[in-house]
């Protein structure tokens, strides 16, 4: 089942047939290539939630432009339709066509800012359904013209009005870490985002400052952020778009420690391999660490595995992954998992060493140490509600054995 | 969208053919068409939705065209949109019926609602029916002057669509000039951006035929225009910014201060949330500073952090594309990234193509200070579950060793690999130890001790086996049982499938024989006998050659087969620096992702044969390739502008003989012809001193001769003697010239032997060749 809209030069639909043939014959590895050469075109592909987005070109072009655009299309579509799957797309052909129509013309991306699109094409959400029943006007296109395209801040609708003015600022961080065979922290880095959810009337002007910007290694901003104040005082000054958006993303490198430790130990001999994994708190972040899981891929040469733990549950999944869900670390004991792996006959010792992937979540703290100092709002009729939250998750947190 | 016509698609049982449904819809639409009852729009909408969804799943609903058009008289915007969509889809196959729609579309173009005006104009231009273009000019003209920016944006794109349907109509109506006017004066940034993209496309495809258009295209790159865009860059949408940045990248500033102005202005673009903008900015920076070495380095420092962030954020697709660019930069300036080596450590669940890129980068950035840590990291991958990556990382360790840093520690690691008892690890490590010994013979004692313990029976891979055999031969005096291992290998001659291994075996047993004659004599005899009986030509020839050498004189044979060797200082690089430079010039394009310059994959002859071709496909390919040709010539201009040592091909004096610039000949045919044909001409020329100087990079000569339609098929040699084989073909007929050219740089002489299919033309060709050669190295 495929869905597409062609602009500019016509491309024959058979390219899709070609694509599927290849995709089916080559399996998963094919799905990972972002750029594919077909006999007539170069195809860009992005896969999201089981739906493949394709773009083709015959000439040289910046690859990121196509890939970024496809990602944006995927984001906008799932934003509009509230999640994506084949059925949703089938039910909303019209919306998808309308959106694509506004997003790209003749092969050149036009408007991808969700706020503006929302003004041109109404969302098929419950509110509009209710509204249409009440008013008897079932048109799913709002009657207003795209006003924001004319406004001086293109990312903001001209004049939103809210009874309760609210703004939420979330620090969401992901910790990537690699711990090598000797238990040494090889690499530890945090990728973080400042996500803002703004419901503010009029044209507010916000300034957000941090207590310790010196730790930031590299930053990227939403187009609404003014560059000069950041350059001189490390202050984020901006007129926010309406609704949820990513204000800034940043990277903090060379962190010295991780909140938890995972110590795997493998000893093999005589056709079996003994596995022991210990998990505990290394550096207490002050808040509870929850949703802890440890998983590893069983090597191919393993016939069977028998793993048990003193806390949490251990499952061997169908794809030969051993998943140990710990949840929270109890106060009185250190969780441990142990068991034996039976090797293929003829193998004395295990030669491949699995990598343990660790996941966890810490609410209420940004492990990079970044702290919001204050948020000032100007141009607002009444005092808004300001909310701050922080969250750190494990990203690519891996422990080698 | 081109829905396949019903005839092409075989009706599958699972999919409704739609015949019944379509006729059902037809009658329902008829009923609604005339009705003006309230609520009629709702029922129309339901029907239209059905039609559209049939269309999307590939059922041919073109028979409803008339009814759809009749129903289109409505004020409901959604109905209109669906109707436009339908019309846009089927107008191409029903040009006659499309005429029906013109009327209502033109009416809508004058609607008071700008949204409807815009949509109608867009649909009107998307009909793509050649005989309807006359109806487009009027609405487009007024659309360009509309007071609503939405309509103007659509109109600009409409002009481009018109151009692709009928270029002459578009140019005759003077639309390009109007676009230029709005590009420089319109208040709306999106209109301006669309104008720019439309004009670029129109002028570059017109440039080949019209003098004026090429002037206009140049004018887009003039200082006032570029500055106009730069000053407004923040108003543009992110996509339009990419477009502007691409334009700026082609601009050549006249003064140094300009370069700094532009860079200051664009610096904050590096922090944009859109990766495409960031990459486009980086390209501008790199291009601008190419000639200023120290600033160029600073640019590298500046762009490092944004690039690394881009890699770690975003989807895997994005990060791969960025990583490819990073890879290119790392290869060009490894030392700048040497402190960031940890970014190139592989993550467990990264796809292997990402890991491969990272491994290459790790190899490149290794230096005195970080080698130890990098090698430690690489050694962990050797135990990786992913076998190709494990192999790749062992190779990386070897490459780092060959780069001469801290060899001591690395040799230890490599020897540990040999003891890991995993066959693929052992195999890779053996190959590396061999290369290492060729470069650092002083390590032979340590290595031999370990290699000697490896049983040749455990090694199956030809390359590894060959490496082991090579070491057995080379170091047979130090390896106690070398002759006996060789002997057992020779006993299994029949089971050895790889010719490479058998060749190595022959040579090794010879070397062993010179060092330890009494122990090896028997094995040598067996090997030569087996070799002579071998069905593989090379093996047979080598065996015969050795046999005769030995017959002639043993000490001469020793000098030939086992001369004292110098340590190899540099191993040949696989990709020439010329190609790398070319890719660098095409930064922020697909070339980087493919690691090939664009001409290698966008030119037709490099592309595979078309598997499907219909009229439509061909048409668009034709249109695109003209556009591209002019682009690539631009890229070459660029290259020259940068002052790279490429001699521009000065227009050759009217050649008596015209050569085919796209001649092709495969090496096999070349060899065959070279053997068959007699030498028709043999001459000696002198080479200009500048030519000799330029020969330090023999690649330059190949490129130069290619400019004269003389292609190289093989080249080799080292200073002072270089040897080249060239070939060329006559333009009209397939008559070939073959040339052997030996250039001695110390005497500045070139010896030429020409063989030709057509002997009579060889004199003329010789003149051509000589003049081409004499121009080599001229600035």
PDB file of C-alpha atoms in Angstrom, chain A residues 162-359:
ATOM      1  CA  UNK A 162      -5.878  31.506  25.617  1.00  0.00           C
ATOM      2  CA  UNK A 163      -7.892  31.867  28.774  1.00  0.00           C
ATOM      3  CA  UNK A 164      -5.081  30.326  30.838  1.00  0.00           C
ATOM      4  CA  UNK A 165      -1.655  31.395  29.773  1.00  0.00           C
ATOM      5  CA  UNK A 166       0.786  28.582  30.395  1.00  0.00           C
ATOM      6  CA  UNK A 167       4.308  27.753  29.416  1.00  0.00           C
ATOM      7  CA  UNK A 168       6.207  24.564  30.233  1.00  0.00           C
ATOM      8  CA  UNK A 169       9.912  24.096  29.820  1.00  0.00           C
ATOM      9  CA  UNK A 170      11.280  20.555  29.849  1.00  0.00           C
ATOM     10  CA  UNK A 171      14.895  19.484  29.882  1.00  0.00           C
ATOM     11  CA  UNK A 172      15.079  16.064  28.284  1.00  0.00           C
ATOM     12  CA  UNK A 173      18.461  14.415  28.258  1.00  0.00           C
ATOM     13  CA  UNK A 174      19.838  11.184  26.922  1.00  0.00           C
ATOM     14  CA  UNK A 175      23.007   9.713  28.272  1.00  0.00           C
ATOM     15  CA  UNK A 176      25.239   7.789  25.876  1.00  0.00           C
ATOM     16  CA  UNK A 177      27.950   5.802  27.549  1.00  0.00           C
ATOM     17  CA  UNK A 178      30.338   3.031  26.695  1.00  0.00           C
ATOM     18  CA  UNK A 179      32.028   0.967  29.342  1.00  0.00           C
ATOM     19  CA  UNK A 180      34.725  -1.361  28.161  1.00  0.00           C
ATOM     20  CA  UNK A 181      35.749  -4.838  29.159  1.00  0.00           C
ATOM     21  CA  UNK A 182      37.838  -3.626  32.049  1.00  0.00           C
ATOM     22  CA  UNK A 183      35.002  -1.590  33.524  1.00  0.00           C
ATOM     23  CA  UNK A 184      36.519   1.688  32.396  1.00  0.00           C
ATOM     24  CA  UNK A 185      34.169   4.431  31.256  1.00  0.00           C
ATOM     25  CA  UNK A 186      35.380   4.933  27.709  1.00  0.00           C
ATOM     26  CA  UNK A 187      32.922   7.528  26.616  1.00  0.00           C
ATOM     27  CA  UNK A 188      30.109   9.330  28.350  1.00  0.00           C
ATOM     28  CA  UNK A 189      28.141  12.052  26.710  1.00  0.00           C
ATOM     29  CA  UNK A 190      24.759  13.676  27.032  1.00  0.00           C
ATOM     30  CA  UNK A 191      22.539  14.827  24.260  1.00  0.00           C
ATOM     31  CA  UNK A 192      19.808  17.095  25.565  1.00  0.00           C
ATOM     32  CA  UNK A 193      16.871  19.058  24.328  1.00  0.00           C
ATOM     33  CA  UNK A 194      14.994  21.984  25.770  1.00  0.00           C
ATOM     34  CA  UNK A 195      11.379  21.329  24.880  1.00  0.00           C
ATOM     35  CA  UNK A 196       8.863  24.088  25.356  1.00  0.00           C
ATOM     36  CA  UNK A 197       5.119  23.831  25.335  1.00  0.00           C
ATOM     37  CA  UNK A 198       3.686  27.275  25.073  1.00  0.00           C
ATOM     38  CA  UNK A 199       0.086  28.358  25.275  1.00  0.00           C
ATOM     39  CA  UNK A 200       0.399  32.110  25.414  1.00  0.00           C
ATOM     40  CA  UNK A 201      -1.812  34.825  23.992  1.00  0.00           C
ATOM     41  CA  UNK A 202      -0.656  37.576  21.736  1.00  0.00           C
ATOM     42  CA  UNK A 203       2.954  38.032  20.774  1.00  0.00           C
ATOM     43  CA  UNK A 204       4.957  37.243  23.919  1.00  0.00           C
ATOM     44  CA  UNK A 205       8.675  37.754  24.189  1.00  0.00           C
ATOM     45  CA  UNK A 206      10.499  35.216  26.348  1.00  0.00           C
ATOM     46  CA  UNK A 207      13.967  35.098  27.813  1.00  0.00           C
ATOM     47  CA  UNK A 208      15.346  31.948  29.302  1.00  0.00           C
ATOM     48  CA  UNK A 209      18.664  31.816  31.090  1.00  0.00           C
ATOM     49  CA  UNK A 210      20.686  28.964  32.499  1.00  0.00           C
ATOM     50  CA  UNK A 211      22.794  28.854  35.601  1.00  0.00           C
ATOM     51  CA  UNK A 212      25.738  27.125  33.985  1.00  0.00           C
ATOM     52  CA  UNK A 213      25.992  27.423  30.236  1.00  0.00           C
ATOM     53  CA  UNK A 214      29.729  26.834  30.275  1.00  0.00           C
ATOM     54  CA  UNK A 215      29.233  23.077  30.329  1.00  0.00           C
ATOM     55  CA  UNK A 216      27.467  23.076  26.972  1.00  0.00           C
ATOM     56  CA  UNK A 217      29.589  21.797  24.184  1.00  0.00           C
ATOM     57  CA  UNK A 218      27.563  22.661  21.141  1.00  0.00           C
ATOM     58  CA  UNK A 219      24.085  24.049  20.732  1.00  0.00           C
ATOM     59  CA  UNK A 220      21.473  24.220  18.044  1.00  0.00           C
ATOM     60  CA  UNK A 221      18.432  26.442  18.070  1.00  0.00           C
ATOM     61  CA  UNK A 222      14.930  26.656  16.777  1.00  0.00           C
ATOM     62  CA  UNK A 223      14.739  29.435  14.172  1.00  0.00           C
ATOM     63  CA  UNK A 224      12.882  31.612  16.682  1.00  0.00           C
ATOM     64  CA  UNK A 225      15.926  32.076  18.915  1.00  0.00           C
ATOM     65  CA  UNK A 226      17.741  35.383  18.501  1.00  0.00           C
ATOM     66  CA  UNK A 227      21.381  34.812  18.002  1.00  0.00           C
ATOM     67  CA  UNK A 228      22.960  37.944  19.461  1.00  0.00           C
ATOM     68  CA  UNK A 229      21.822  37.660  23.097  1.00  0.00           C
ATOM     69  CA  UNK A 230      23.102  34.099  23.148  1.00  0.00           C
ATOM     70  CA  UNK A 231      26.389  35.130  21.673  1.00  0.00           C
ATOM     71  CA  UNK A 232      26.992  37.871  24.207  1.00  0.00           C
ATOM     72  CA  UNK A 233      25.268  36.666  27.415  1.00  0.00           C
ATOM     73  CA  UNK A 234      24.189  33.080  26.794  1.00  0.00           C
ATOM     74  CA  UNK A 235      20.558  34.051  27.122  1.00  0.00           C
ATOM     75  CA  UNK A 236      17.850  32.519  24.996  1.00  0.00           C
ATOM     76  CA  UNK A 237      15.589  35.287  23.777  1.00  0.00           C
ATOM     77  CA  UNK A 238      12.703  34.304  21.543  1.00  0.00           C
ATOM     78  CA  UNK A 239       9.119  34.693  20.448  1.00  0.00           C
ATOM     79  CA  UNK A 240       7.824  31.140  20.803  1.00  0.00           C
ATOM     80  CA  UNK A 241       5.761  29.237  18.271  1.00  0.00           C
ATOM     81  CA  UNK A 242       2.427  28.107  19.577  1.00  0.00           C
ATOM     82  CA  UNK A 243       2.264  24.657  21.131  1.00  0.00           C
ATOM     83  CA  UNK A 244       5.017  22.086  21.561  1.00  0.00           C
ATOM     84  CA  UNK A 245       8.402  22.692  19.977  1.00  0.00           C
ATOM     85  CA  UNK A 246      12.095  21.999  20.423  1.00  0.00           C
ATOM     86  CA  UNK A 247      13.725  25.241  21.493  1.00  0.00           C
ATOM     87  CA  UNK A 248      17.287  24.087  21.664  1.00  0.00           C
ATOM     88  CA  UNK A 249      19.367  20.967  21.535  1.00  0.00           C
ATOM     89  CA  UNK A 250      22.781  20.634  23.085  1.00  0.00           C
ATOM     90  CA  UNK A 251      25.575  18.285  23.792  1.00  0.00           C
ATOM     91  CA  UNK A 252      27.657  17.873  26.931  1.00  0.00           C
ATOM     92  CA  UNK A 253      30.673  15.677  26.630  1.00  0.00           C
ATOM     93  CA  UNK A 254      33.320  14.251  28.903  1.00  0.00           C
ATOM     94  CA  UNK A 255      31.108  13.377  31.814  1.00  0.00           C
ATOM     95  CA  UNK A 256      32.949  11.573  34.525  1.00  0.00           C
ATOM     96  CA  UNK A 257      30.420   9.177  35.912  1.00  0.00           C
ATOM     97  CA  UNK A 258      27.204   7.303  35.301  1.00  0.00           C
ATOM     98  CA  UNK A 259      24.342   7.013  37.818  1.00  0.00           C
ATOM     99  CA  UNK A 260      24.382   3.234  37.865  1.00  0.00           C
ATOM    100  CA  UNK A 261      26.933   0.548  37.320  1.00  0.00           C
ATOM    101  CA  UNK A 262      26.502  -2.734  35.490  1.00  0.00           C
ATOM    102  CA  UNK A 263      29.160  -5.366  35.959  1.00  0.00           C
ATOM    103  CA  UNK A 264      28.924  -8.412  33.758  1.00  0.00           C
ATOM    104  CA  UNK A 265      31.213 -11.338  34.271  1.00  0.00           C
ATOM    105  CA  UNK A 266      31.567 -14.222  31.878  1.00  0.00           C
ATOM    106  CA  UNK A 267      33.589 -17.322  32.574  1.00  0.00           C
ATOM    107  CA  UNK A 268      33.469 -20.109  30.107  1.00  0.00           C
ATOM    108  CA  UNK A 269      34.925 -23.561  29.850  1.00  0.00           C
ATOM    109  CA  UNK A 270      33.878 -27.122  29.217  1.00  0.00           C
ATOM    110  CA  UNK A 271      31.123 -26.226  26.781  1.00  0.00           C
ATOM    111  CA  UNK A 272      29.237 -23.856  29.052  1.00  0.00           C
ATOM    112  CA  UNK A 273      29.512 -20.248  29.985  1.00  0.00           C
ATOM    113  CA  UNK A 274      28.683 -18.815  33.377  1.00  0.00           C
ATOM    114  CA  UNK A 275      27.174 -15.319  33.315  1.00  0.00           C
ATOM    115  CA  UNK A 276      26.884 -13.025  36.324  1.00  0.00           C
ATOM    116  CA  UNK A 277      25.621  -9.484  36.088  1.00  0.00           C
ATOM    117  CA  UNK A 278      25.573  -7.052  38.997  1.00  0.00           C
ATOM    118  CA  UNK A 279      23.715  -3.762  38.938  1.00  0.00           C
ATOM    119  CA  UNK A 280      23.869  -1.009  41.521  1.00  0.00           C
ATOM    120  CA  UNK A 281      23.911   2.707  42.110  1.00  0.00           C
ATOM    121  CA  UNK A 282      27.265   4.294  41.486  1.00  0.00           C
ATOM    122  CA  UNK A 283      26.474   7.939  41.742  1.00  0.00           C
ATOM    123  CA  UNK A 284      23.169   8.773  43.373  1.00  0.00           C
ATOM    124  CA  UNK A 285      21.476  11.539  41.372  1.00  0.00           C
ATOM    125  CA  UNK A 286      19.200  12.360  44.298  1.00  0.00           C
ATOM    126  CA  UNK A 287      16.070  11.126  42.573  1.00  0.00           C
ATOM    127  CA  UNK A 288      14.864   7.602  42.046  1.00  0.00           C
ATOM    128  CA  UNK A 289      16.181   5.792  39.058  1.00  0.00           C
ATOM    129  CA  UNK A 290      13.466   3.678  37.532  1.00  0.00           C
ATOM    130  CA  UNK A 291      12.643   1.589  34.466  1.00  0.00           C
ATOM    131  CA  UNK A 292      16.043  -0.029  34.620  1.00  0.00           C
ATOM    132  CA  UNK A 293      16.525  -2.827  32.126  1.00  0.00           C
ATOM    133  CA  UNK A 294      19.593  -4.712  31.007  1.00  0.00           C
ATOM    134  CA  UNK A 295      19.538  -6.714  27.832  1.00  0.00           C
ATOM    135  CA  UNK A 296      21.984  -8.556  25.678  1.00  0.00           C
ATOM    136  CA  UNK A 297      21.966 -10.556  22.505  1.00  0.00           C
ATOM    137  CA  UNK A 298      22.818 -14.207  22.986  1.00  0.00           C
ATOM    138  CA  UNK A 299      25.567 -15.241  20.577  1.00  0.00           C
ATOM    139  CA  UNK A 300      24.570 -17.576  17.746  1.00  0.00           C
ATOM    140  CA  UNK A 301      26.646 -20.400  19.062  1.00  0.00           C
ATOM    141  CA  UNK A 302      24.501 -20.774  22.154  1.00  0.00           C
ATOM    142  CA  UNK A 303      22.086 -23.659  22.358  1.00  0.00           C
ATOM    143  CA  UNK A 304      20.201 -22.749  25.489  1.00  0.00           C
ATOM    144  CA  UNK A 305      20.341 -20.272  28.308  1.00  0.00           C
ATOM    145  CA  UNK A 306      19.124 -20.522  31.852  1.00  0.00           C
ATOM    146  CA  UNK A 307      19.117 -17.180  33.597  1.00  0.00           C
ATOM    147  CA  UNK A 308      17.640 -16.164  36.947  1.00  0.00           C
ATOM    148  CA  UNK A 309      17.747 -13.004  38.999  1.00  0.00           C
ATOM    149  CA  UNK A 310      17.242 -12.082  42.625  1.00  0.00           C
ATOM    150  CA  UNK A 311      15.184  -9.029  41.649  1.00  0.00           C
ATOM    151  CA  UNK A 312      12.997  -8.245  38.664  1.00  0.00           C
ATOM    152  CA  UNK A 313      12.183 -10.593  35.819  1.00  0.00           C
ATOM    153  CA  UNK A 314      14.348 -12.248  33.192  1.00  0.00           C
ATOM    154  CA  UNK A 315      12.954 -13.131  29.777  1.00  0.00           C
ATOM    155  CA  UNK A 316      14.572 -14.735  26.794  1.00  0.00           C
ATOM    156  CA  UNK A 317      12.832 -13.132  23.827  1.00  0.00           C
ATOM    157  CA  UNK A 318      12.172 -14.773  20.501  1.00  0.00           C
ATOM    158  CA  UNK A 319      15.067 -13.036  18.760  1.00  0.00           C
ATOM    159  CA  UNK A 320      17.526 -14.561  21.220  1.00  0.00           C
ATOM    160  CA  UNK A 321      17.693 -11.462  23.345  1.00  0.00           C
ATOM    161  CA  UNK A 322      17.914 -11.826  27.063  1.00  0.00           C
ATOM    162  CA  UNK A 323      15.987  -9.036  28.748  1.00  0.00           C
ATOM    163  CA  UNK A 324      16.245  -8.383  32.446  1.00  0.00           C
ATOM    164  CA  UNK A 325      13.714  -5.853  33.698  1.00  0.00           C
ATOM    165  CA  UNK A 326      14.768  -4.518  37.068  1.00  0.00           C
ATOM    166  CA  UNK A 327      12.593  -1.469  37.570  1.00  0.00           C
ATOM    167  CA  UNK A 328      13.951   0.277  40.664  1.00  0.00           C
ATOM    168  CA  UNK A 329      16.948  -0.768  42.630  1.00  0.00           C
ATOM    169  CA  UNK A 330      15.810  -1.932  46.076  1.00  0.00           C
ATOM    170  CA  UNK A 331      17.415  -0.418  49.143  1.00  0.00           C
ATOM    171  CA  UNK A 332      18.390  -3.612  50.883  1.00  0.00           C
ATOM    172  CA  UNK A 333      20.121  -5.604  48.179  1.00  0.00           C
ATOM    173  CA  UNK A 334      22.035  -5.261  44.955  1.00  0.00           C
ATOM    174  CA  UNK A 335      20.164  -6.834  42.037  1.00  0.00           C
ATOM    175  CA  UNK A 336      22.026  -9.566  40.273  1.00  0.00           C
ATOM    176  CA  UNK A 337      21.329 -11.947  37.436  1.00  0.00           C
ATOM    177  CA  UNK A 338      23.154 -15.176  36.935  1.00  0.00           C
ATOM    178  CA  UNK A 339      22.912 -18.307  34.902  1.00  0.00           C
ATOM    179  CA  UNK A 340      24.626 -20.560  32.453  1.00  0.00           C
ATOM    180  CA  UNK A 341      24.716 -20.630  28.703  1.00  0.00           C
ATOM    181  CA  UNK A 342      25.131 -23.978  26.989  1.00  0.00           C
ATOM    182  CA  UNK A 343      27.377 -23.742  23.968  1.00  0.00           C
ATOM    183  CA  UNK A 344      27.115 -25.641  20.715  1.00  0.00           C
ATOM    184  CA  UNK A 345      28.665 -29.052  20.844  1.00  0.00           C
ATOM    185  CA  UNK A 346      32.327 -28.931  19.943  1.00  0.00           C
ATOM    186  CA  UNK A 347      32.871 -25.442  21.316  1.00  0.00           C
ATOM    187  CA  UNK A 348      34.967 -25.368  24.461  1.00  0.00           C
ATOM    188  CA  UNK A 349      34.830 -21.681  25.203  1.00  0.00           C
ATOM    189  CA  UNK A 350      32.799 -18.691  24.170  1.00  0.00           C
ATOM    190  CA  UNK A 351      34.698 -16.512  21.704  1.00  0.00           C
ATOM    191  CA  UNK A 352      32.224 -13.739  21.064  1.00  0.00           C
ATOM    192  CA  UNK A 353      31.386 -11.503  23.950  1.00  0.00           C
ATOM    193  CA  UNK A 354      27.952  -9.976  24.111  1.00  0.00           C
ATOM    194  CA  UNK A 355      27.401  -6.310  24.743  1.00  0.00           C
ATOM    195  CA  UNK A 356      24.956  -5.384  27.499  1.00  0.00           C
ATOM    196  CA  UNK A 357      22.594  -2.562  26.710  1.00  0.00           C
ATOM    197  CA  UNK A 358      21.285  -0.694  29.684  1.00  0.00           C
ATOM    198  CA  UNK A 359      18.222   1.503  29.923  1.00  0.00           C
TER     199      UNK A 359
END
